[in-house]
Amino acid sequence: MTVIIQSPIRTILACLMLLFCFGYGSYHLFAQDSGALSRLAPVIRVFDPDKNESTVASLLVDPKSTDMKVLLGLDPSRRPPALQLRIVEYSYPGKSYSRPQAVAFILVPLGRHKSPPDFSLTMDGALLHQGEAVLREICCVEAGGKSQTTQQIVVTVPIEMFEQMTKGKKIELKLNSESGQYSFKLNDYQKKCLAALAETIK
């Protein structure tokens, strides 16, 4: 992996966490045709030969935050949130770049959901997008070779709307699920991640 960074340790940690969050069971997926793509915030590109698909993603959890410690299990005094906004990403077929049609926000629930939640996305107080999220099952391999399937909630946003979002000052994602209502107001670090990902879109 080629790393282009301003803060090496912070970016390397974020890239490693992205590999973990993708849920792949083998690092061979990232051995080639991968790298850090932005100087604004950690953004990596990974290629999955099994799917013949490239994914460009940014981790929305600040490596310096207490949320990262909870994610890594390093803060036993805090319980992980019931739902965490974790990754923003887009994909395209093969290794040669092609402009994506949409960008996906990946949320990880603590408990499994039986039905996909509804969502709404606002920018500076105005409704930008709304719809129904998608539930995605990810199989990852734990230490000792034990397999465990985890669940992700995927909120898809058309590429033009995503590019518009990067210009907003206040961005909020709301979900209405079977376990309750959730609101995510993007902080400065997360908005920087969005801008960094947008920088890779041509």
PDB file of N, CA and C in Angstrom, residues 116-117 119 132-136 152-156:
ATOM      1  N   PRO A 116     -34.810  -3.092   6.758  1.00  0.00           N
ATOM      2  CA  PRO A 116     -34.003  -1.887   6.525  1.00  0.00           C
ATOM      3  C   PRO A 116     -34.717  -0.630   7.013  1.00  0.00           C
ATOM      4  N   PRO A 117     -33.975   0.293   7.607  1.00  0.00           N
ATOM      5  CA  PRO A 117     -34.587   1.530   8.101  1.00  0.00           C
ATOM      6  C   PRO A 117     -34.795   2.549   6.990  1.00  0.00           C
ATOM      7  N   PHE A 119     -34.403   6.512   5.791  1.00  0.00           N
ATOM      8  CA  PHE A 119     -33.412   7.540   6.106  1.00  0.00           C
ATOM      9  C   PHE A 119     -33.792   8.864   5.450  1.00  0.00           C
ATOM     10  N   GLU A 132     -35.082   4.391   1.514  1.00  0.00           N
ATOM     11  CA  GLU A 132     -34.911   3.218   2.361  1.00  0.00           C
ATOM     12  C   GLU A 132     -33.497   2.683   2.221  1.00  0.00           C
ATOM     13  N   ALA A 133     -32.866   2.425   3.343  1.00  0.00           N
ATOM     14  CA  ALA A 133     -31.518   1.877   3.336  1.00  0.00           C
ATOM     15  C   ALA A 133     -31.551   0.405   2.934  1.00  0.00           C
ATOM     16  N   VAL A 134     -30.369  -0.187   2.792  1.00  0.00           N
ATOM     17  CA  VAL A 134     -30.236  -1.595   2.428  1.00  0.00           C
ATOM     18  C   VAL A 134     -29.437  -2.310   3.513  1.00  0.00           C
ATOM     19  N   LEU A 135     -29.860  -3.509   3.874  1.00  0.00           N
ATOM     20  CA  LEU A 135     -29.115  -4.335   4.819  1.00  0.00           C
ATOM     21  C   LEU A 135     -28.130  -5.201   4.050  1.00  0.00           C
ATOM     22  N   ARG A 136     -26.877  -5.228   4.507  1.00  0.00           N
ATOM     23  CA  ARG A 136     -25.837  -6.004   3.836  1.00  0.00           C
ATOM     24  C   ARG A 136     -25.142  -6.915   4.841  1.00  0.00           C
ATOM     25  N   GLN A 152     -24.330  -4.675   8.008  1.00  0.00           N
ATOM     26  CA  GLN A 152     -24.134  -3.261   7.728  1.00  0.00           C
ATOM     27  C   GLN A 152     -25.433  -2.676   7.198  1.00  0.00           C
ATOM     28  N   ILE A 153     -25.645  -1.398   7.492  1.00  0.00           N
ATOM     29  CA  ILE A 153     -26.762  -0.652   6.928  1.00  0.00           C
ATOM     30  C   ILE A 153     -26.182   0.317   5.912  1.00  0.00           C
ATOM     31  N   VAL A 154     -26.640   0.221   4.678  1.00  0.00           N
ATOM     32  CA  VAL A 154     -26.064   1.001   3.580  1.00  0.00           C
ATOM     33  C   VAL A 154     -27.055   2.066   3.121  1.00  0.00           C
ATOM     34  N   VAL A 155     -26.623   3.312   3.188  1.00  0.00           N
ATOM     35  CA  VAL A 155     -27.416   4.445   2.698  1.00  0.00           C
ATOM     36  C   VAL A 155     -26.748   4.952   1.422  1.00  0.00           C
ATOM     37  N   THR A 156     -27.447   4.850   0.307  1.00  0.00           N
ATOM     38  CA  THR A 156     -26.883   5.217  -0.998  1.00  0.00           C
ATOM     39  C   THR A 156     -27.365   6.601  -1.419  1.00  0.00           C
TER      40      THR A 156
END
